[in-house]
mmCIF file of C-alpha atoms in Angstrom:
data_model
loop_
_atom_site.group_PDB
_atom_site.id
_atom_site.type_symbol
_atom_site.label_atom_id
_atom_site.label_comp_id
_atom_site.label_asym_id
_atom_site.label_seq_id
_atom_site.Cartn_x
_atom_site.Cartn_y
_atom_site.Cartn_z
ATOM 1 C CA PHE Q 1065 29.312 -14.458 108.213
ATOM 2 C CA LEU Q 1066 29.939 -17.310 111.079
ATOM 3 C CA LYS Q 1067 26.652 -16.257 112.736
ATOM 4 C CA ALA Q 1068 24.776 -16.334 109.664
ATOM 5 C CA MET Q 1069 26.171 -19.957 109.139
ATOM 6 C CA SER Q 1070 25.527 -21.185 112.067
ATOM 7 C CA GLN Q 1071 20.810 -20.264 111.581
ATOM 8 C CA GLY Q 1072 20.939 -21.814 108.659
ATOM 9 C CA GLU Q 1073 21.705 -18.977 105.815
ATOM 10 C CA SER Q 1074 23.564 -21.021 103.309
ATOM 11 C CA MET Q 1075 26.263 -19.202 101.356
ATOM 12 C CA LYS Q 1076 26.378 -18.934 97.540
ATOM 13 C CA THR Q 1077 29.645 -19.741 96.025
ATOM 14 C CA SER Q 1078 31.779 -18.580 92.195
ATOM 15 C CA GLU Q 1079 28.623 -21.463 91.035
ATOM 16 C CA THR Q 1080 25.624 -20.443 92.454
ATOM 17 C CA LEU Q 1081 25.932 -17.137 91.334
ATOM 18 C CA SER Q 1082 23.761 -15.468 89.229
ATOM 19 C CA ASP Q 1083 25.146 -14.104 85.830
ATOM 20 C CA THR Q 1084 23.597 -10.330 87.318
ATOM 21 C CA GLU Q 1085 25.788 -11.569 90.963
ATOM 22 C CA ARG Q 1086 28.878 -12.136 89.268
ATOM 23 C CA ASP Q 1087 28.733 -9.474 87.594
ATOM 24 C CA ASP Q 1088 28.073 -7.263 89.682
ATOM 25 C CA MET Q 1089 30.308 -8.549 92.687
ATOM 26 C CA ASP Q 1090 32.680 -8.124 90.028
ATOM 27 C CA THR Q 1091 31.607 -4.588 89.118
ATOM 28 C CA SER Q 1092 31.260 -3.341 92.506
ATOM 29 C CA GLY Q 1093 34.686 -5.516 93.799
ATOM 30 C CA ASP Q 1094 36.442 -3.127 91.153
ATOM 31 C CA THR Q 1095 35.785 0.253 89.581
ATOM 32 C CA ASN Q 1096 38.580 0.621 88.533
ATOM 33 C CA THR Q 1097 39.301 -1.938 85.928
ATOM 34 C CA GLY Q 1098 35.021 -1.447 85.213
ATOM 35 C CA ASN Q 1099 35.931 1.924 84.663
ATOM 36 C CA LYS Q 1100 39.003 0.897 82.392
ATOM 37 C CA LYS Q 1101 37.446 -1.626 80.350
ATOM 38 C CA LYS Q 1102 34.845 0.888 80.021
ATOM 39 C CA GLU Q 1103 37.169 3.387 78.832
ATOM 40 C CA ASP Q 1104 38.557 1.267 76.435
ATOM 41 C CA LYS Q 1105 36.192 -0.506 74.372
ATOM 42 C CA GLU Q 1106 35.075 3.632 74.103
ATOM 43 C CA GLU Q 1107 38.794 4.340 72.552
ATOM 44 C CA ILE Q 1108 38.558 0.714 70.953
ATOM 45 C CA SER Q 1109 34.733 2.696 69.475
ATOM 46 C CA ASP Q 1110 36.363 6.011 68.429
ATOM 47 C CA ASN Q 1111 39.660 4.487 66.824
ATOM 48 C CA MET Q 1112 37.774 2.811 64.995
ATOM 49 C CA LYS Q 1113 35.092 6.085 63.914
ATOM 50 C CA LYS Q 1114 38.328 7.545 63.796
ATOM 51 C CA ILE Q 1115 39.680 4.924 61.372
ATOM 52 C CA GLU Q 1116 36.244 4.023 59.374
ATOM 53 C CA LYS Q 1117 35.930 7.923 58.571
ATOM 54 C CA GLU Q 1118 39.597 7.941 57.772
ATOM 55 C CA PHE Q 1119 39.566 5.208 55.088
ATOM 56 C CA SER Q 1120 35.964 6.596 53.163
ATOM 57 C CA GLU Q 1121 37.624 10.218 52.882
ATOM 58 C CA LEU Q 1122 40.711 8.040 51.324
ATOM 59 C CA LYS Q 1123 37.855 6.369 49.404
ATOM 60 C CA ASP Q 1124 36.105 9.293 48.138
ATOM 61 C CA SER Q 1125 39.459 10.985 47.895
ATOM 62 C CA LEU Q 1126 40.809 7.584 44.977
ATOM 63 C CA PHE Q 1127 37.063 8.132 43.299
ATOM 64 C CA SER Q 1128 37.785 11.710 42.366
ATOM 65 C CA ASN Q 1129 41.450 11.291 41.739
ATOM 66 C CA SER Q 1130 40.524 8.637 39.580
ATOM 67 C CA ILE Q 1131 37.410 10.620 37.600
ATOM 68 C CA LYS Q 1132 39.862 13.681 37.123
ATOM 69 C CA TRP Q 1133 42.256 11.341 35.249
ATOM 70 C CA LEU Q 1134 39.540 9.539 33.193
ATOM 71 C CA GLU Q 1135 38.744 12.994 32.444
ATOM 72 C CA THR Q 1136 41.661 13.589 31.405
ATOM 73 C CA ASP Q 1137 42.702 10.791 29.380
ATOM 74 C CA ARG Q 1138 39.227 11.540 27.494
ATOM 75 C CA GLN Q 1139 39.827 15.375 26.457
ATOM 76 C CA ARG Q 1140 43.214 13.754 25.625
ATOM 77 C CA ILE Q 1141 42.290 11.560 22.723
ATOM 78 C CA GLN Q 1142 39.651 14.507 21.934
ATOM 79 C CA SER Q 1143 42.160 16.349 21.341
ATOM 80 C CA GLY Q 1144 44.517 13.437 18.986
ATOM 81 C CA SER Q 1145 47.231 14.055 21.902
ATOM 82 C CA HIS Q 1146 46.906 11.185 24.065
ATOM 83 C CA ILE Q 1147 50.140 9.207 22.941
ATOM 84 C CA LYS Q 1148 49.756 5.799 23.584
ATOM 85 C CA PHE Q 1149 45.753 6.133 22.709
ATOM 86 C CA ILE Q 1150 47.043 7.308 19.122
ATOM 87 C CA GLU Q 1151 50.052 4.581 19.226
ATOM 88 C CA GLY Q 1152 47.208 1.715 19.557
ATOM 89 C CA ALA Q 1153 45.435 3.915 16.802
ATOM 90 C CA GLY Q 1154 48.350 3.589 14.609
ATOM 91 C CA ASP Q 1155 48.667 0.144 15.391
ATOM 92 C CA LEU Q 1156 45.134 -1.071 14.880
ATOM 93 C CA GLU Q 1157 44.840 0.972 11.232
ATOM 94 C CA THR Q 1158 48.249 -0.826 10.506
ATOM 95 C CA ALA Q 1159 46.611 -4.023 10.848
ATOM 96 C CA ARG Q 1160 43.667 -3.294 9.451
ATOM 97 C CA ASP Q 1161 45.214 -2.617 6.385
ATOM 98 C CA GLU Q 1162 47.557 -5.915 6.015
ATOM 99 C CA LYS Q 1163 44.087 -7.995 6.624
ATOM 100 C CA LEU Q 1164 43.036 -5.878 3.701
ATOM 101 C CA TRP Q 1165 46.052 -6.117 1.297
ATOM 102 C CA ARG Q 1166 45.176 -10.093 2.441
ATOM 103 C CA ILE Q 1167 41.636 -10.064 1.649
ATOM 104 C CA GLU Q 1168 42.138 -8.413 -1.398
ATOM 105 C CA GLN Q 1169 44.864 -11.204 -2.481
ATOM 106 C CA TRP Q 1170 43.250 -13.193 -1.709
ATOM 107 C CA ARG Q 1171 40.633 -12.300 -3.478
ATOM 108 C CA LYS Q 1172 42.705 -11.763 -6.461
ATOM 109 C CA TYR Q 1173 43.115 -15.026 -6.636
ATOM 110 C CA ARG Q 1174 40.567 -16.381 -6.194
ATOM 111 C CA LEU Q 1175 39.513 -14.072 -9.265
ATOM 112 C CA GLU Q 1176 41.925 -15.432 -11.182
ATOM 113 C CA ASN Q 1177 41.241 -19.559 -11.091
ATOM 114 C CA ILE Q 1178 37.492 -18.373 -11.579
ATOM 115 C CA GLU Q 1179 38.813 -16.781 -15.385
ATOM 116 C CA LYS Q 1180 41.497 -20.023 -15.989
ATOM 117 C CA MET Q 1181 38.830 -21.804 -14.474
ATOM 118 C CA PHE Q 1182 36.518 -20.341 -17.193
ATOM 119 C CA LEU Q 1183 38.370 -20.035 -20.028
ATOM 120 C CA ALA Q 1184 39.937 -24.183 -19.535
ATOM 121 C CA GLU Q 1185 36.096 -25.398 -19.468
ATOM 122 C CA LYS Q 1186 35.439 -22.803 -22.692
ATOM 123 C CA GLN Q 1187 38.382 -24.097 -24.542
ATOM 124 C CA GLN Q 1188 37.631 -28.449 -23.732
ATOM 125 C CA ALA Q 1189 33.661 -27.033 -25.277
ATOM 126 C CA TYR Q 1190 34.563 -25.510 -27.946
ATOM 127 C CA ASP Q 1191 36.980 -28.684 -28.694
ATOM 128 C CA GLU Q 1192 34.740 -31.307 -27.697
ATOM 129 C CA TYR Q 1193 32.921 -28.906 -31.125
ATOM 130 C CA GLU Q 1194 35.510 -29.261 -33.049
ATOM 131 C CA ALA Q 1195 36.018 -33.150 -32.719
ATOM 132 C CA GLU Q 1196 32.373 -33.960 -33.163
ATOM 133 C CA LYS Q 1197 32.549 -31.996 -36.288
ATOM 134 C CA GLU Q 1198 35.380 -33.734 -37.433
ATOM 135 C CA LYS Q 1199 33.948 -35.739 -37.074
ATOM 136 C CA LEU Q 1200 30.508 -35.533 -38.490
ATOM 137 C CA GLN Q 1201 32.310 -34.046 -41.879
ATOM 138 C CA GLU Q 1202 34.322 -37.359 -41.950
ATOM 139 C CA LYS Q 1203 30.828 -39.404 -41.674
ATOM 140 C CA LEU Q 1204 29.789 -37.119 -44.734
#
């Protein structure tokens, strides 16, 4: 080292080394550290693959279970044994019947009012006719 320095060769410091030279020094200096890093990366990669596989399996299982559940519900609805559906349908029918009853009552009320208005106008026309008739008879 001193001989090289005395001959005018400059020594490179970590500041003047290229990235490749630094990496070479790191890996050549401690191969156990490099192997450890590589093993850690492989372990992490393997763990990620296992997690992704498990996630995929769980997702597929959940999807399959959901399809089975929906199919079961559909069959129970079609057969008429789905309790929540029957209750909901009953509630809807009750609400529909009540609404239809209110609509019918409103229709009857409006019809009665129209009939009353017609009779009142008819009576008014008759009263006007009679009044006009009396005036004409008085003039004669």
